[in-house]
């Protein structure tokens, strides 16, 4: 929703990969269906254009609009395993509140794998209680829990 609101979609080829190890969570993400009251903290500029209101046996539901869902692929990935089925790099990776489940060596290995999939100049967003565990190779701190891949993109200037 934020991407659609901020960018002129016709000029950008936007693809989003959403992953989890838990297939029930993935089913929830695929359905994109929520009780209307769960949108209380979503600002109206996003809520109004990007959700469709539905009613099911007296329950007020909302579903994420097709134009948003079309941007997102949902895949089961175990972040603890090597060989993630990913053949690209990402301009932004959000990995929030996941490393908390793992011990320090496992967190370190996972973060290293994440950085490998970050494009030059790309941003890594962690949760506020998570840290890079001293793994700063190639990354610079941009803001609280946000890091940037220092490598320069050959065709794109870094944002200030
Ligand atoms: C606390 S939730 C955070 C969800 C979301 N990132 C957020 O910030 O709202 C943690 C998620 O990590 C997933 N998870 C736990 N172990 C995982 C693993 N090895 N690989 C991938 N996802 C995992 C859980 O299934 C759960 O959905």
Short mmCIF file of C-alpha atoms and ligand atoms in Angstrom, two decimals:
data_model
loop_
_atom_site.label_atom_id
_atom_site.label_comp_id
_atom_site.label_asym_id
_atom_site.label_seq_id
_atom_site.Cartn_x
_atom_site.Cartn_y
_atom_site.Cartn_z
CA UNK A 1 0.00 0.00 0.00
CA UNK A 2 2.79 2.38 0.90
CA UNK A 3 4.62 1.56 -2.32
CA UNK A 4 1.51 2.10 -4.43
CA UNK A 5 0.73 5.38 -2.66
CA UNK A 6 4.30 6.68 -2.97
CA UNK A 7 5.31 5.58 -6.46
CA UNK A 8 3.75 5.90 -9.89
CA UNK A 9 3.11 2.16 -10.31
CA UNK A 10 3.14 2.31 -14.10
CA UNK A 11 6.79 3.45 -14.03
CA UNK A 12 8.01 0.91 -11.47
CA UNK A 13 8.19 -2.85 -11.65
CA UNK A 14 7.33 -3.59 -8.02
CA UNK A 15 7.52 -7.14 -6.66
CA UNK A 16 7.19 -8.11 -3.02
CA UNK A 17 8.07 -11.49 -1.54
CA UNK A 18 6.40 -12.31 1.78
CA UNK A 19 7.68 -15.32 3.65
CA UNK A 20 7.20 -17.28 6.85
CA UNK A 21 7.90 -20.81 8.02
CA UNK A 22 4.32 -21.25 9.24
CA UNK A 23 1.86 -22.26 6.51
CA UNK A 24 -1.10 -21.03 8.59
CA UNK A 25 0.43 -17.56 8.67
CA UNK A 26 0.97 -17.77 4.91
CA UNK A 27 -2.68 -18.70 4.38
CA UNK A 28 -3.74 -15.64 6.39
CA UNK A 29 -1.45 -13.45 4.29
CA UNK A 30 -2.78 -14.94 1.04
CA UNK A 31 -6.41 -14.37 2.04
CA UNK A 32 -5.67 -10.78 3.13
CA UNK A 33 -8.94 -10.82 5.09
CA UNK A 34 -9.27 -9.04 8.44
CA UNK A 35 -11.93 -7.82 10.88
CA UNK A 36 -12.68 -4.18 10.09
CA UNK A 37 -11.75 -3.06 13.60
CA UNK A 38 -8.17 -4.27 13.10
CA UNK A 39 -7.64 -1.31 10.72
CA UNK A 40 -8.03 1.27 13.48
CA UNK A 41 -4.37 2.31 13.29
CA UNK A 42 -4.19 2.31 9.48
CA UNK A 43 -4.34 5.91 8.19
CA UNK A 44 -7.42 6.73 6.03
CA UNK A 45 -5.23 7.60 3.02
CA UNK A 46 -4.24 3.89 2.91
CA UNK A 47 -7.40 2.38 4.36
CA UNK A 48 -9.85 3.88 1.90
CA UNK A 49 -8.23 3.06 -1.45
CA UNK A 50 -6.59 -0.25 -0.61
CA UNK A 51 -9.22 -2.23 1.31
CA UNK A 52 -12.52 -3.67 0.13
CA UNK A 53 -15.33 -3.91 2.68
CA UNK A 54 -17.16 -7.23 2.96
CA UNK A 55 -19.85 -8.55 5.19
CA UNK A 56 -19.95 -12.20 6.25
CA UNK A 57 -22.87 -13.38 8.43
CA UNK A 58 -23.07 -9.98 10.11
CA UNK A 59 -19.29 -9.70 10.59
CA UNK A 60 -17.67 -6.62 9.12
CA UNK A 61 -14.55 -7.67 7.27
CA UNK A 62 -12.06 -5.97 5.01
CA UNK A 63 -9.92 -7.52 2.32
CA UNK A 64 -6.74 -6.09 0.89
CA UNK A 65 -7.51 -4.80 -2.61
CA UNK A 66 -6.51 -7.00 -5.59
CA UNK A 67 -4.05 -4.38 -6.92
CA UNK A 68 -2.05 -4.71 -3.68
CA UNK A 69 -2.30 -8.50 -3.45
CA UNK A 70 -1.11 -8.83 -7.05
CA UNK A 71 2.23 -7.28 -6.07
CA UNK A 72 2.91 -9.87 -3.37
CA UNK A 73 4.13 -13.46 -3.75
CA UNK A 74 3.84 -15.60 -0.64
CA UNK A 75 6.39 -18.38 -0.10
CA UNK A 76 7.26 -20.72 2.75
CA UNK A 77 10.91 -20.17 3.68
CA UNK A 78 12.74 -21.50 6.71
CA UNK A 79 15.20 -18.72 7.49
CA UNK A 80 17.30 -21.20 9.45
CA UNK A 81 18.03 -23.34 6.40
CA UNK A 82 20.60 -22.70 3.71
CA UNK A 83 19.57 -22.49 0.06
CA UNK A 84 16.60 -20.13 0.14
CA UNK A 85 14.67 -20.40 -3.16
CA UNK A 86 15.48 -16.81 -4.14
CA UNK A 87 17.24 -15.81 -7.35
CA UNK A 88 17.27 -12.04 -6.96
CA UNK A 89 18.33 -9.23 -4.66
CA UNK A 90 15.94 -6.86 -2.88
CA UNK A 91 15.93 -3.07 -2.56
CA UNK A 92 14.42 -3.43 0.91
CA UNK A 93 14.23 -6.37 3.32
CA UNK A 94 11.98 -6.25 6.38
CA UNK A 95 12.91 -8.94 8.89
CA UNK A 96 11.24 -7.80 12.06
CA UNK A 97 10.75 -9.71 15.29
CA UNK A 98 12.05 -12.98 13.89
CA UNK A 99 15.68 -13.21 15.05
CA UNK A 100 14.33 -13.18 18.64
CA UNK A 101 13.53 -16.89 18.26
CA UNK A 102 17.11 -17.98 17.60
CA UNK A 103 20.34 -18.25 19.57
CA UNK A 104 23.19 -15.87 18.76
CA UNK A 105 25.13 -18.10 16.28
CA UNK A 106 21.88 -18.87 14.39
CA UNK A 107 20.95 -15.15 14.34
CA UNK A 108 24.37 -14.34 12.98
CA UNK A 109 24.15 -16.94 10.20
CA UNK A 110 20.66 -15.78 9.22
CA UNK A 111 21.62 -12.09 9.14
CA UNK A 112 24.60 -12.92 6.93
CA UNK A 113 22.30 -14.73 4.50
CA UNK A 114 19.91 -11.74 4.50
CA UNK A 115 22.68 -9.30 3.66
CA UNK A 116 23.63 -11.50 0.70
CA UNK A 117 20.14 -10.84 -0.76
CA UNK A 118 20.29 -7.05 -0.29
CA UNK A 119 20.96 -5.10 -3.48
CA UNK A 120 23.65 -2.39 -3.55
CA UNK A 121 22.24 0.60 -1.65
CA UNK A 122 19.37 -1.60 -0.41
CA UNK A 123 17.86 -1.17 3.07
CA UNK A 124 17.53 -3.77 5.82
CA UNK A 125 14.83 -3.12 8.46
CA UNK A 126 15.02 -5.10 11.70
CA UNK A 127 12.67 -4.98 14.68
CA UNK A 128 13.36 -2.33 17.33
CA UNK A 129 14.56 -4.94 19.83
CA UNK A 130 16.87 -6.63 17.31
CA UNK A 131 20.43 -5.82 16.44
CA UNK A 132 23.03 -6.74 13.87
CA UNK A 133 25.14 -8.49 16.54
CA UNK A 134 28.27 -6.73 15.38
CA UNK A 135 27.73 -7.89 11.82
CA UNK A 136 28.44 -4.60 10.10
CA UNK A 137 30.37 -5.94 7.14
CA UNK A 138 29.21 -3.92 4.15
CA UNK A 139 26.35 -2.24 6.03
CA UNK A 140 25.95 1.27 7.38
CA UNK A 141 23.57 2.35 10.11
CA UNK A 142 20.88 4.68 8.72
CA UNK A 143 18.36 4.98 11.55
CA UNK A 144 17.13 3.00 14.53
CA UNK A 145 17.16 -0.67 13.37
CA UNK A 146 17.69 0.37 9.72
CA UNK A 147 20.87 -0.45 7.79
CA UNK A 148 22.00 0.15 4.23
CA UNK A 149 24.17 -1.96 1.96
CA UNK A 150 27.22 0.25 1.38
CA UNK A 151 27.89 -1.16 -2.10
CA UNK A 152 26.92 1.34 -4.76
CA UNK A 153 24.40 0.44 -7.44
CA UNK A 154 26.09 0.85 -10.83
CA UNK A 155 23.15 2.82 -12.29
CA UNK A 156 21.54 4.49 -9.31
CA UNK A 157 22.75 7.23 -6.96
CA UNK A 158 22.34 6.53 -3.23
CA UNK A 159 19.48 8.38 -1.55
CA UNK A 160 20.75 11.02 0.91
C1 LIG B 1 6.66 -12.39 16.18
S1 LIG B 1 6.23 -12.90 14.57
C2 LIG B 1 6.68 -11.46 13.64
C3 LIG B 1 5.88 -11.32 12.39
C4 LIG B 1 6.15 -10.04 11.59
N1 LIG B 1 7.50 -10.03 11.06
C5 LIG B 1 5.90 -8.82 12.44
O1 LIG B 1 6.85 -8.11 12.80
O2 LIG B 1 4.73 -8.56 12.73
C6 LIG B 1 7.52 -14.04 14.17
C7 LIG B 1 7.28 -14.86 12.91
O3 LIG B 1 8.50 -15.54 12.61
C8 LIG B 1 8.15 -16.80 12.05
N2 LIG B 1 9.30 -17.70 12.15
C9 LIG B 1 9.75 -18.34 13.24
N3 LIG B 1 10.81 -19.13 12.93
C10 LIG B 1 11.03 -18.97 11.60
C11 LIG B 1 11.97 -19.54 10.68
N4 LIG B 1 12.90 -20.42 11.06
N5 LIG B 1 11.90 -19.16 9.39
C12 LIG B 1 10.97 -18.27 8.99
N6 LIG B 1 10.05 -17.69 9.80
C13 LIG B 1 10.08 -18.05 11.10
C14 LIG B 1 6.94 -17.22 12.89
O4 LIG B 1 6.17 -18.21 12.21
C15 LIG B 1 6.19 -15.90 13.07
O5 LIG B 1 5.20 -15.71 12.07
#
